[in-house]
Amino acid sequence: MPYSQPPPPPPNHPRPSYPPPQWQPQRPRSGGGAGAIVGGIFGVIAVVFVGLVVIGALVKGGRHADPVSPVAIPTLTPFERPTSTPAASESTESRLSETRKDSTETTVTRPAKQVVNTSLKNNTLYRAGSLPRVSCPAGSASIYSHSQLKALILKTSRCLDRGWAQIMRAQGLSWKRPGYAITSGRGRGACGDFPSGGSIVPYYCPRNETIYASTTAMVKGSGSSGGYGQLTDWHGGVVSMMAHEYGHHIQQLSGLSNEWWGQTLRSSSQSGKLALSRRFELQATCFGGMFMRSVSASYPVTPARRNTLYYFYSRVGDWAGNPRDHGSPANNNRWFRQGYEKNKAYQCNTWLAPSSSTS
């Protein structure tokens, strides 16, 4: 879905702050006598365990040159197993096969059927983990050449396919490639004009699962709307935006889109609908960050280029006078960094994040 157009970049762009995670371990209930002592012992063990988990995460995160605290609040496990039916209450990992004995006592082994959770907060997608490293050299395409930029978009789309298809299929989620309609000017797609009136950016249409984009509008702008070329002439900015649109395709395939739209229809207030939209869009931005991290070695995304992307996402989002449907520039920056630096699907769970990070 489209972003508001960015204004001209200011001469200075201070880095926004990042809130620390607010998760706290549950305290044991108070009791008397021996129960209190036993409870205290288990409480100490629990605190020590949580401390070890946190320390391990910090050590692992510290390997990155520029770590940040997670914006989302990850649970101890990134998903909850469904419990609505007896079959679903069993652990998917432990049910590797089921056996049946026929009349001749022959054992037949069948693969377990994975239970897919399409909810916003506990979606099966969050089990997927990190996008694998994908070789995706971008070359030196000019964003001002329609043919070169279109070729790069379609080339990197295959890299997106390789990464996302692998981790989605591993979790029993269906995957298929989205369609693409890339033009130099304006056009009309299954979900309306592209870019939409007064906009410059691509959009994903769930009706036919196709990404539409105008290279000229994205780079040079349209009318009073400035283009992304104002922010950087490096093609990584445009490609990361296309990875955001691909993130909407992932949301569509995993059931997140339908759940979001259902909640939007049930919301009785405009502010509630916009709050849902922001979480939806910021999640796609986080997925885009995951992709850019997965190709960083080969693209390449050098530390300097990484900082260019951080700056880029601090300048796109909801600006004064526009609908508050994509999130503030500061939060777009936060969630892109979340995806890039954490590269875990469950770390892009905006539906568990505090409202302050999705405003």
Coordinates of N, CA and C in Angstrom, one line a residue, residues 119-121 257-268 272-273 276 351:
S119 N -4.1 -16.2 12.6 CA -4.4 -15.0 13.5 C -3.3 -13.9 13.3
L120 N -3.6 -12.7 13.8 CA -2.6 -11.6 13.7 C -1.5 -11.8 14.7
K121 N -1.8 -12.2 15.9 CA -0.8 -12.2 17.0 C 0.0 -13.5 17.1
S257 N -3.6 -10.8 6.0 CA -4.4 -9.7 5.4 C -5.8 -9.9 5.7
N258 N -6.3 -11.1 5.6 CA -7.8 -11.4 5.8 C -8.1 -11.1 7.3
E259 N -7.3 -11.4 8.2 CA -7.5 -11.1 9.6 C -7.5 -9.6 9.9
W260 N -6.6 -8.9 9.3 CA -6.5 -7.5 9.4 C -7.8 -6.8 8.8
W261 N -8.1 -7.2 7.6 CA -9.3 -6.6 7.0 C -10.6 -6.9 7.8
G262 N -10.7 -8.1 8.3 CA -11.9 -8.5 9.1 C -12.0 -7.6 10.3
Q263 N -10.9 -7.4 11.0 CA -10.9 -6.5 12.2 C -11.2 -5.1 11.8
T264 N -10.7 -4.7 10.7 CA -10.9 -3.3 10.2 C -12.4 -3.1 10.0
L265 N -13.1 -4.1 9.4 CA -14.5 -4.0 9.1 C -15.3 -4.0 10.4
R266 N -14.8 -4.7 11.4 CA -15.5 -4.7 12.7 C -15.3 -3.5 13.6
S267 N -14.2 -2.7 13.3 CA -13.9 -1.6 14.1 C -15.0 -0.5 13.9
S268 N -15.4 0.1 15.0 CA -16.5 1.1 14.9 C -16.0 2.5 14.8
G272 N -9.7 3.7 15.2 CA -9.4 2.3 15.3 C -8.9 1.6 14.0
K273 N -9.6 2.0 12.9 CA -9.3 1.5 11.6 C -7.9 1.9 11.2
L276 N -5.1 0.0 13.1 CA -4.9 -1.3 12.5 C -4.1 -1.2 11.2
W351 N 1.6 -6.7 15.9 CA 0.3 -6.8 16.6 C 0.5 -7.0 18.2

